[in-house]
Short mmCIF file of C-alpha atoms in Angstrom, two decimals:
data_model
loop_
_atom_site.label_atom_id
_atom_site.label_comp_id
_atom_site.label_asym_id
_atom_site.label_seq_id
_atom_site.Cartn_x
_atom_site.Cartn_y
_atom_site.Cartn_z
CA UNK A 1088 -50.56 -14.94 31.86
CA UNK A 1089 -51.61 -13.32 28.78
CA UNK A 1090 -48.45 -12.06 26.24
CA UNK A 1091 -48.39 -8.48 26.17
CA UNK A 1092 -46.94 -5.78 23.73
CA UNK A 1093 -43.08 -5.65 23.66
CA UNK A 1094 -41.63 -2.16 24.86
CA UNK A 1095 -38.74 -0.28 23.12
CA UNK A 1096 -38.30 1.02 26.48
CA UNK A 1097 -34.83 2.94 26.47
CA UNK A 1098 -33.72 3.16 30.02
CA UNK A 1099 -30.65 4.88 29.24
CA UNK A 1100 -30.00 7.85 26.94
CA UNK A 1101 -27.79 6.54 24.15
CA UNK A 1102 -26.48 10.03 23.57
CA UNK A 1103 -24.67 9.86 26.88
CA UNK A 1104 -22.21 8.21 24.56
CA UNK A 1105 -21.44 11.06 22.73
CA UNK A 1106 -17.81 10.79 23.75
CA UNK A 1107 -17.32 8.10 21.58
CA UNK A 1108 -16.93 10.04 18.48
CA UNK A 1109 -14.37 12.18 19.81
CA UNK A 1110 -13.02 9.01 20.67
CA UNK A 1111 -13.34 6.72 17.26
CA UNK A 1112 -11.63 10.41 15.80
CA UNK A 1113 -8.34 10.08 17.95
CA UNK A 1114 -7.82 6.70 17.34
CA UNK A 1115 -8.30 7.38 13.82
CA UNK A 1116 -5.21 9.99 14.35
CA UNK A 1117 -3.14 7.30 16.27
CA UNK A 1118 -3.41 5.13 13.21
CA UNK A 1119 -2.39 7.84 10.71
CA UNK A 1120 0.89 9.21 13.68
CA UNK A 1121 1.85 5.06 13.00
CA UNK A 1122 1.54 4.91 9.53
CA UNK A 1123 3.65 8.20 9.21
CA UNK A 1124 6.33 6.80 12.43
CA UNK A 1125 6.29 3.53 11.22
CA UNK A 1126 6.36 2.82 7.22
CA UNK A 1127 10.29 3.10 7.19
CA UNK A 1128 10.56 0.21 9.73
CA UNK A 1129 7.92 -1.76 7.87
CA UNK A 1130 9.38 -1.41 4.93
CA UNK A 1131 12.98 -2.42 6.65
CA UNK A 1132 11.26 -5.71 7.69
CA UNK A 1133 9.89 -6.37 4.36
CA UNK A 1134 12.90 -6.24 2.79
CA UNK A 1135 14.51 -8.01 5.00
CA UNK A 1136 11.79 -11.29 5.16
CA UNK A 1137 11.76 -11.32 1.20
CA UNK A 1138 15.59 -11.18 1.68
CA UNK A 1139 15.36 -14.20 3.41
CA UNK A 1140 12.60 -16.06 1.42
CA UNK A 1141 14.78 -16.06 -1.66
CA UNK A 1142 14.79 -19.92 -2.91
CA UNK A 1143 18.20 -21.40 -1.67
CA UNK A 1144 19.80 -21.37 -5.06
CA UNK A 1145 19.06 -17.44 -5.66
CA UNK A 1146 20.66 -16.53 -2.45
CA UNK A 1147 23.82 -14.75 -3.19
CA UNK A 1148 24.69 -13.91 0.52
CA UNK A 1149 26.50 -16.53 2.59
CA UNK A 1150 25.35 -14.53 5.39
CA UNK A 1151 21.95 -14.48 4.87
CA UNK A 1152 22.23 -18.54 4.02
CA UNK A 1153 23.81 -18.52 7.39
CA UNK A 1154 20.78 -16.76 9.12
CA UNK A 1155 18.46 -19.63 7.57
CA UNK A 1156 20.58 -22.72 8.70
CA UNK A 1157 20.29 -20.90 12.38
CA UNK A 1158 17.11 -20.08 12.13
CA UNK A 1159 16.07 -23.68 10.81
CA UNK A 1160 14.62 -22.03 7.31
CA UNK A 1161 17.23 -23.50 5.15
CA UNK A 1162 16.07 -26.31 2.66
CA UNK A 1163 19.16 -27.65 1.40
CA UNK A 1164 18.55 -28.44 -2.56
CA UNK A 1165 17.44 -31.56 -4.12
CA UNK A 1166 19.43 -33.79 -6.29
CA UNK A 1167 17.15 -32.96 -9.24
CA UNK A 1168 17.43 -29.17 -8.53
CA UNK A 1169 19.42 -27.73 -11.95
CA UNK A 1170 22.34 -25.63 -10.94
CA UNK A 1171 22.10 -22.00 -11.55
CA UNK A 1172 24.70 -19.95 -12.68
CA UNK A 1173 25.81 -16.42 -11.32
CA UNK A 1174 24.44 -14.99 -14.89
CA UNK A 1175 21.53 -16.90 -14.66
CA UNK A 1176 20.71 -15.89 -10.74
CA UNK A 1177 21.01 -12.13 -11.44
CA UNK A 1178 18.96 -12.28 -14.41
CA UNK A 1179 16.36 -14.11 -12.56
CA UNK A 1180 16.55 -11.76 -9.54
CA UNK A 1181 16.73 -8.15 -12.16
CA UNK A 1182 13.21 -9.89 -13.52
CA UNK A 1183 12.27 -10.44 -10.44
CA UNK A 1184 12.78 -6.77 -8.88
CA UNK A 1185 11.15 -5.50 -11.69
CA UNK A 1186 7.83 -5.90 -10.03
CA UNK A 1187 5.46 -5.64 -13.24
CA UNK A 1188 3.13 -7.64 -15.45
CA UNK A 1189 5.59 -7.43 -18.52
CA UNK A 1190 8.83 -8.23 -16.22
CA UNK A 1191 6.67 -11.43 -14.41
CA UNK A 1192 5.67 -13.11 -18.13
CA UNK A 1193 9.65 -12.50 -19.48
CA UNK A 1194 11.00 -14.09 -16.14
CA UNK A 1195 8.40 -17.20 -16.59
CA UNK A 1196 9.55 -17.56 -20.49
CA UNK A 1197 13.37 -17.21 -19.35
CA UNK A 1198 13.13 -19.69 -16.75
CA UNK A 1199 11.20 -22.14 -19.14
CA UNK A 1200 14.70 -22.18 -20.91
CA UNK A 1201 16.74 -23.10 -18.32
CA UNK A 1202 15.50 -26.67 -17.66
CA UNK A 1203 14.72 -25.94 -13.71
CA UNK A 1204 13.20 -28.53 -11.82
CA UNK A 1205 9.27 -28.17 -11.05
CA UNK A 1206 10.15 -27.80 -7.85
CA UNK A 1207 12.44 -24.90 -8.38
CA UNK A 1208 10.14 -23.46 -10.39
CA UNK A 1209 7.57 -23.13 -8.06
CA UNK A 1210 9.87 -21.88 -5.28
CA UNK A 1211 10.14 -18.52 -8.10
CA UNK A 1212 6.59 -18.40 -8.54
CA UNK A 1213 5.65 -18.65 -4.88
CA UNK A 1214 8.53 -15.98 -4.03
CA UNK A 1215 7.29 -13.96 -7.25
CA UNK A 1216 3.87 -13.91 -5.21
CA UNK A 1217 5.75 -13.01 -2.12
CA UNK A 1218 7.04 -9.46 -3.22
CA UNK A 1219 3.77 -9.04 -5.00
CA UNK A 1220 2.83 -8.56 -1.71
CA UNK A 1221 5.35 -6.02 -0.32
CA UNK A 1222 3.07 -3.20 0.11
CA UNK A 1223 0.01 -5.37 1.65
CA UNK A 1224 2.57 -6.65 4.05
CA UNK A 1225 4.13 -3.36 4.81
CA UNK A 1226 0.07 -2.39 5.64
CA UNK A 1227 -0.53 -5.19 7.80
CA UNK A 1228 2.60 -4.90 9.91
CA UNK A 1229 0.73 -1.15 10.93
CA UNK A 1230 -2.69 -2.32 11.18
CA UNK A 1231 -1.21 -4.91 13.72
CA UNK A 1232 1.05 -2.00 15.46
CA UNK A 1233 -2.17 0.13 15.70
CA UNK A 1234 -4.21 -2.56 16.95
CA UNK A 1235 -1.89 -3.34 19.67
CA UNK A 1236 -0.71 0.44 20.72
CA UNK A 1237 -5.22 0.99 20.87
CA UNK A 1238 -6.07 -2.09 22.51
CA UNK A 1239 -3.58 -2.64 25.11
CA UNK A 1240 -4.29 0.40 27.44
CA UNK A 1241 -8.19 -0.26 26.92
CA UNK A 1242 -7.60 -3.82 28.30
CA UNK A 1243 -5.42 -2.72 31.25
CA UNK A 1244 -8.21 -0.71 32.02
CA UNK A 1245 -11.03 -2.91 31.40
CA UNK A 1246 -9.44 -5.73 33.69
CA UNK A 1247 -9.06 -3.47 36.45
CA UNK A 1248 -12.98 -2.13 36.07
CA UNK A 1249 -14.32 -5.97 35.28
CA UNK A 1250 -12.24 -7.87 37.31
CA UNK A 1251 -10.51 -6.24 40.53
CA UNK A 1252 -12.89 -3.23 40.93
CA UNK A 1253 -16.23 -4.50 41.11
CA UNK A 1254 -15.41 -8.22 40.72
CA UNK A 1255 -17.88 -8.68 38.16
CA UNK A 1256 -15.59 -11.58 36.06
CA UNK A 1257 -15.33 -13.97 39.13
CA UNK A 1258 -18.16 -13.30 41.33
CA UNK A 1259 -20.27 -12.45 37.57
CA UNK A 1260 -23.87 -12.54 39.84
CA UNK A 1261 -22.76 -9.34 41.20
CA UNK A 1262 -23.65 -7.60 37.93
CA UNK A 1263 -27.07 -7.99 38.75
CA UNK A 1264 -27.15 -6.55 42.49
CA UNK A 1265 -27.12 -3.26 43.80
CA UNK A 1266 -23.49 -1.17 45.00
CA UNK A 1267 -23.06 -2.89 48.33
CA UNK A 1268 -24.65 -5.94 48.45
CA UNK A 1269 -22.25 -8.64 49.65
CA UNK A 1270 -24.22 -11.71 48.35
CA UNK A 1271 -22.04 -15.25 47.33
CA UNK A 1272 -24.63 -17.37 46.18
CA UNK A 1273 -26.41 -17.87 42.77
CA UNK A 1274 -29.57 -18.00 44.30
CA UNK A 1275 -29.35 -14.47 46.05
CA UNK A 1276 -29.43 -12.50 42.73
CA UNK A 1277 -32.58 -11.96 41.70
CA UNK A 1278 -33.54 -8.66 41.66
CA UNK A 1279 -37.19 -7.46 43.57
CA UNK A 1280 -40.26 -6.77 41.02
CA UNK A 1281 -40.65 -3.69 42.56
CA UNK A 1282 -37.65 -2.20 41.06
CA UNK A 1283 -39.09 -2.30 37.53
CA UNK A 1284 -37.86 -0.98 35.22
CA UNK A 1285 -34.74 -2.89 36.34
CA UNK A 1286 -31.53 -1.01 35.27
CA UNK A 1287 -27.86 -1.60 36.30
CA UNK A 1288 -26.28 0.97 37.83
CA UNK A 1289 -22.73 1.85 36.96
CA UNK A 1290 -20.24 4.39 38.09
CA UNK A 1291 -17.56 6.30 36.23
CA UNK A 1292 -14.96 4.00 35.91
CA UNK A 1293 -17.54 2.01 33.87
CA UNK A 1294 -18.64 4.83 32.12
CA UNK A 1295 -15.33 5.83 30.45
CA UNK A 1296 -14.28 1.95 29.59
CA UNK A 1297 -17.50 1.77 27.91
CA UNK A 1298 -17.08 5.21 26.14
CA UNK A 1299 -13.46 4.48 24.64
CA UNK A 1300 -14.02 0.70 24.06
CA UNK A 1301 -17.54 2.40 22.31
CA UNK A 1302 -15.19 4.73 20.19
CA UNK A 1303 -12.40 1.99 19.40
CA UNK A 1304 -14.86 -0.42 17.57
CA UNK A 1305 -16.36 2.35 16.11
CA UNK A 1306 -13.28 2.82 14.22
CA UNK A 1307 -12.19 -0.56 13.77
CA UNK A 1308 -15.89 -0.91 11.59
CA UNK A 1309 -15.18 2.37 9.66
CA UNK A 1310 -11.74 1.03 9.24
CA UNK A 1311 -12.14 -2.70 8.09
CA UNK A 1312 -12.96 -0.79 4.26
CA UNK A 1313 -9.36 0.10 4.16
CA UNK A 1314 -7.46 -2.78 5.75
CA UNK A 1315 -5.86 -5.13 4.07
CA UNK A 1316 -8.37 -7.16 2.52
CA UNK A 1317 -9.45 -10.96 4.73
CA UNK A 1318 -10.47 -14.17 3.25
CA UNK A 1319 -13.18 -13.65 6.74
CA UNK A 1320 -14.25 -9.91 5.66
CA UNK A 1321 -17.63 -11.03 6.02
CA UNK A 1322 -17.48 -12.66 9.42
CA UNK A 1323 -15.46 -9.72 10.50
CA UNK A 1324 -18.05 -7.16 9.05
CA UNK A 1325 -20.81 -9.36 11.05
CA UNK A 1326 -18.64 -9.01 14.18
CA UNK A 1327 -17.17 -5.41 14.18
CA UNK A 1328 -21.32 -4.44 13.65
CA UNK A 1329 -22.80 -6.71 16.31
CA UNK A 1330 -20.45 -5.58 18.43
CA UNK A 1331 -21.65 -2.23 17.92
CA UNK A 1332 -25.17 -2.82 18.10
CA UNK A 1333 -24.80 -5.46 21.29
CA UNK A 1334 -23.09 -1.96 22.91
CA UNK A 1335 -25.56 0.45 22.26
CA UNK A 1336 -28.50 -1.82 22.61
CA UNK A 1337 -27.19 -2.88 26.22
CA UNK A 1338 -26.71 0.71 27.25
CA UNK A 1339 -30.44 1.59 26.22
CA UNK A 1340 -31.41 -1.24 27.77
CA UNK A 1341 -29.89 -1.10 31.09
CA UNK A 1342 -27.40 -3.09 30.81
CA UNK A 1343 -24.37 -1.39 31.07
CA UNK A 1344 -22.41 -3.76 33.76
CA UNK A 1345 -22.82 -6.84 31.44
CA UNK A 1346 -21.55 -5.07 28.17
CA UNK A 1347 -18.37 -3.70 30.46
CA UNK A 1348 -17.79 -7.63 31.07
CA UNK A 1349 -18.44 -8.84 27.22
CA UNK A 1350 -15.43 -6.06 26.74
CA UNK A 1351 -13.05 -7.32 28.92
CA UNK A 1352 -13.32 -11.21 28.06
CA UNK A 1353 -12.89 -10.52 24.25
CA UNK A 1354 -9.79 -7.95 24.53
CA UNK A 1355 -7.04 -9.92 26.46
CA UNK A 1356 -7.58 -12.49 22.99
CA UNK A 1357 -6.99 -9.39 20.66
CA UNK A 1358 -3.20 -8.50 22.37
CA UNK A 1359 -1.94 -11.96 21.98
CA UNK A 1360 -2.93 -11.96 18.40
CA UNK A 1361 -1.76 -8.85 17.74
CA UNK A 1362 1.20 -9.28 19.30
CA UNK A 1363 2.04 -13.26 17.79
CA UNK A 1364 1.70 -11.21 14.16
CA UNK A 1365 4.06 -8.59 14.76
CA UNK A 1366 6.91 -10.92 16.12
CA UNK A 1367 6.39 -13.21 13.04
CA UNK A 1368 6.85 -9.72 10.78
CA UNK A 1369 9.40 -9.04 12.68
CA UNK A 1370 11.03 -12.56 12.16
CA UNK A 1371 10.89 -13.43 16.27
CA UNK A 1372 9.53 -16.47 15.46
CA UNK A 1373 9.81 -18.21 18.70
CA UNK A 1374 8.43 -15.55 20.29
CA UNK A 1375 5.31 -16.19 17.57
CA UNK A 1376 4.78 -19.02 18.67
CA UNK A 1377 4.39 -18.15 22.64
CA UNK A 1378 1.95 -15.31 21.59
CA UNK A 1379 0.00 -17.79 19.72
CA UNK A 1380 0.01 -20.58 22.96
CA UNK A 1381 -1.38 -17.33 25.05
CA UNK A 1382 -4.08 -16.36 22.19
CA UNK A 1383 -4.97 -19.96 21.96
CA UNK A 1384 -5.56 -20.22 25.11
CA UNK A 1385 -6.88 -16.89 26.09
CA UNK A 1386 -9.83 -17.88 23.51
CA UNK A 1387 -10.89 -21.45 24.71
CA UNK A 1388 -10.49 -19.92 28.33
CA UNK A 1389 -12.30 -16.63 27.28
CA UNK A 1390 -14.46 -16.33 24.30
CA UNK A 1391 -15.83 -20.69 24.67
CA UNK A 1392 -15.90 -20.88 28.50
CA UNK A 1393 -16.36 -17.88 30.29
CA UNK A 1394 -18.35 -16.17 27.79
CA UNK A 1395 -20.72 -18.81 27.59
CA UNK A 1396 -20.38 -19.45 31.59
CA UNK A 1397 -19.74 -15.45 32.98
CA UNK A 1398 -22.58 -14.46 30.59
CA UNK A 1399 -24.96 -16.84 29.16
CA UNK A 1400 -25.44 -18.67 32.23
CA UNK A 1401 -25.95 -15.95 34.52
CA UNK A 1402 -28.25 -14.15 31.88
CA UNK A 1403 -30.56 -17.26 32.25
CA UNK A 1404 -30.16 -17.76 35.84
CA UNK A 1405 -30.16 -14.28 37.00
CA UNK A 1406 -30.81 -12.12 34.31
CA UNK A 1407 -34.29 -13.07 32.93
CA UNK A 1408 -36.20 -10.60 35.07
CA UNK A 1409 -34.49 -7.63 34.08
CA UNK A 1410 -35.98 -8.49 30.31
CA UNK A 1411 -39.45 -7.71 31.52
CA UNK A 1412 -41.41 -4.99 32.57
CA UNK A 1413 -44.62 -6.45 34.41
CA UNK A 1414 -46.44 -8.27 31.60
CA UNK A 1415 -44.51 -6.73 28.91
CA UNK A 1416 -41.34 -7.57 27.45
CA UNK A 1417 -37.86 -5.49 26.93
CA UNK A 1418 -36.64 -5.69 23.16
CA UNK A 1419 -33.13 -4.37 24.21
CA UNK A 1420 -32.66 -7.08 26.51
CA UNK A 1421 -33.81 -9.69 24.05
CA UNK A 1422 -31.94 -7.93 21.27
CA UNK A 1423 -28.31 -8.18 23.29
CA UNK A 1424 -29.09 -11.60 23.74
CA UNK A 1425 -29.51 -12.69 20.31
CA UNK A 1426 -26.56 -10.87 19.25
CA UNK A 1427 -24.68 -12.75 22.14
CA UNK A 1428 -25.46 -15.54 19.92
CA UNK A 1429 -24.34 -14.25 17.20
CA UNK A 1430 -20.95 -13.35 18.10
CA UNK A 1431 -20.47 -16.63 20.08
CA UNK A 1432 -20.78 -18.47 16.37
CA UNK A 1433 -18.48 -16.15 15.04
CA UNK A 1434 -16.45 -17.66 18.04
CA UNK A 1435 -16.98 -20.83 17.14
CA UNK A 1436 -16.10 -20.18 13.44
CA UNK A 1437 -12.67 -18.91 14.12
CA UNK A 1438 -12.24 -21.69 17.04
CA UNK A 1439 -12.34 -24.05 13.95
CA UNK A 1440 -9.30 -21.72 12.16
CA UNK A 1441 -7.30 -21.95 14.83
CA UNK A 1442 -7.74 -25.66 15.53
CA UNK A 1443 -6.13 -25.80 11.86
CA UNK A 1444 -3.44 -23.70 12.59
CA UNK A 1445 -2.53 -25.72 15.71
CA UNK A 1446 -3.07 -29.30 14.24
CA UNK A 1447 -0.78 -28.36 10.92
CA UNK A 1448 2.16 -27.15 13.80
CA UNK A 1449 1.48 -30.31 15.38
CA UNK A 1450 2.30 -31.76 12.22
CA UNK A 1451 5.06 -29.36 11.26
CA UNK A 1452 3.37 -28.15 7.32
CA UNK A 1453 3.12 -24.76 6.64
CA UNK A 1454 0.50 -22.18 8.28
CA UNK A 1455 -1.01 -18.93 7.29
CA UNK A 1456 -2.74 -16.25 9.54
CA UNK A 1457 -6.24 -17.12 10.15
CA UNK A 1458 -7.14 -13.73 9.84
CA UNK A 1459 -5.73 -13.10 6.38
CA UNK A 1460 -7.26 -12.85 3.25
CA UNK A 1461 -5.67 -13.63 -0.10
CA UNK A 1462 -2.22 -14.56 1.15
CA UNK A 1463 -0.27 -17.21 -0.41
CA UNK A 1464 2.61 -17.38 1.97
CA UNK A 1465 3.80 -13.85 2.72
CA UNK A 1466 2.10 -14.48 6.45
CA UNK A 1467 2.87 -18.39 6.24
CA UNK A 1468 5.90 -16.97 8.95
CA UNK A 1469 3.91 -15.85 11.56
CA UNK A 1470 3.22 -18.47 14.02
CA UNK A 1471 4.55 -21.30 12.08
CA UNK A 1472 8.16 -20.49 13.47
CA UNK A 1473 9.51 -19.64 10.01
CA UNK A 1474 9.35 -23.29 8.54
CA UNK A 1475 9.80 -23.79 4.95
CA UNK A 1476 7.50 -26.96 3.47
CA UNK A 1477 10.00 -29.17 1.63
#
């Protein structure tokens, strides 16, 4: 069989989506209601962490000392460690509070007089870093807040459509059948040439999932520019875009049942991570670290397995006639694919992040959010339990 000329067939009209705007607009509201609702209690829990990060021989409070011995951050002082007087501590601290360029170099010259220990010294510079930092941790407390309060209802939603509604996560075949059919074998899903151009046919519960999830990515790409900057911007540029592009090149190409199920496998990751960060701002750290089991979990189960099994396989097995049209080939079809690809390295890349993460708990050092960029150790807390490296 001779190769024919590809088709930019579009099988569904992408400004059906329309909604989507109105959509990316309101969540773009929602973020600005929790910045206004929420900055006091950010800043609260900001002042309270860098509270408790002092180094153990600026602390001043026996209460706050107290809270560190309970909450296993307290790193009793070496026998090197110079003893600092109460003159000395609230000099050190005014410097410190200062927050300025001029402030930071006299604090480094005064504490070059007082014959510190290295180690001591770096404890002030690494703490010095930390309330650098106040205002980019204040803005990633709310990013996380607004991530959670968007995604959360999207994914109730999106498991009821995907999973219980038309069973399309555990019977995944059935994406490529018609309402109705009761078919339980691989074999029984491939669709009849004479249905060409073949198109999935979706209802309006799929519809409206598609339409807000459309209109929540939307503004999490528009909104990346103004987050708090990530040492993966670039990977997350690749993936807010492809994401975009696998949505609206699946709906033009027929394939809306198979983009509602790339949706629901990626969400349930986002709420554990989301969640895991805001206990460790919120100094839960326990409860950090049972977010992060779920999100660890939720991704090898998710984003490796099933989106490689629910959708790659049955794209092969089942799917490969719906990318032709007689002779000719479908470039939407062939375009989701690739970006499938695409995103599952991006899945990959992080899978090797976390593995870090998880191997230096395993081996009790010090962690940072694999999501963050130019953090020292203001996010260190988050799913590391709160443990200070001695």
């Amino acid at each position: 069989m001779a190769w024919q000329k590809p088709l930019f067939l579009v099988q569904q009209d992408p400004l059906e989506l329309w909604p989507s705007l109105i959509f990316c607009a309101l969540f773009f509201i929602l973020r600005w209601v929790v910045n206004i609702a929420l900055t006091p209690i950010a800043r609260y829990l900001t002042d309270y962490k860098l509270e408790h990060e002092k180094p153990d021989f600026l602390i001043t409070s026996d209460a706050i000392r107290q809270d560190n011995i309970r909450n296993g951050t307290f790193k009793p002082s070496k026998q090197n460690n110079q003893e600092v007087s109460a003159s000395e501590r609230k000099q050190i601290l005014s410097l410190i509070d200062d927050r300025d360029q001029s402030s930071e170099s006299k604090l480094y010259a005064y504490i070059s007089t007082l014959q510190l220990s290295g180690a001591q010294q770096r404890e002030i510079r690494s703490y010095v870093q930390l309330c650098k930092e106040y205002d980019t941790h204040n803005n990633k407390f709310l990013e996380s807040t607004f991530k959670l309060l968007a995604i959360v209802p999207i994914a109730v939603y999106g498991t009821w459509v995907v999973y219980f509604k038309h069973d399309f996560f555990f019977h995944p075949w059935k994406q490529w059948i018609n309402f109705g059919d009761d078919l339980q074998r691989w074999d029984a899903c491939h669709p009849q040439l004479k249905d060409e151009p073949l198109t999935q046919v979706y209802d309006a519960a799929m519809y409206w999932y598609y339409v807000v999830s459309l209109g929540y990515h939307l503004n999490r790409a528009l909104g990346q520019f103004h987050n708090p900057s990530r040492k993966d911007f670039l990977a997350l540029l690749i993936h807010h875009w492809t994401t975009l592009g696998l949505m609206l090149c699946s709906w033009m190409g027929g394939k809306t049942r198979s983009g509602c199920i790339i949706l629901a496998i990626h969400e349930s990751s986002d709420i554990f991570l989301e969640s895991a960060k805001i206990c460790g701002y919120c100094s839960l750290y326990w409860l950090a670290d049972f977010f992060f089991i779920l999100f660890f979990l939720s991704w090898v189960v998710l984003r490796l397995y099933s989106f490689c099994y629910r959708l790659l396989f049955t794209i092969y097995h089942c799917g490969y006639k719906h990318f032709w049209m007689g002779d000719h080939p479908l470039i939407y079809p062939y375009v989701c694919v690739s970006m499938l690809y695409v995103l599952e390295c991006l899945h990959i890349y992080w899978f090797r992040l976390i593995m870090k993460i998880v191997i230096n708990k395993i081996v009790g050092k010090r962690i940072a959010d694999i999501r963050s960029g130019e953090d020292s150790d203001s996010d260190t807390k988050h799913v590391d339990g709160g443990k200070k490296q001695n």
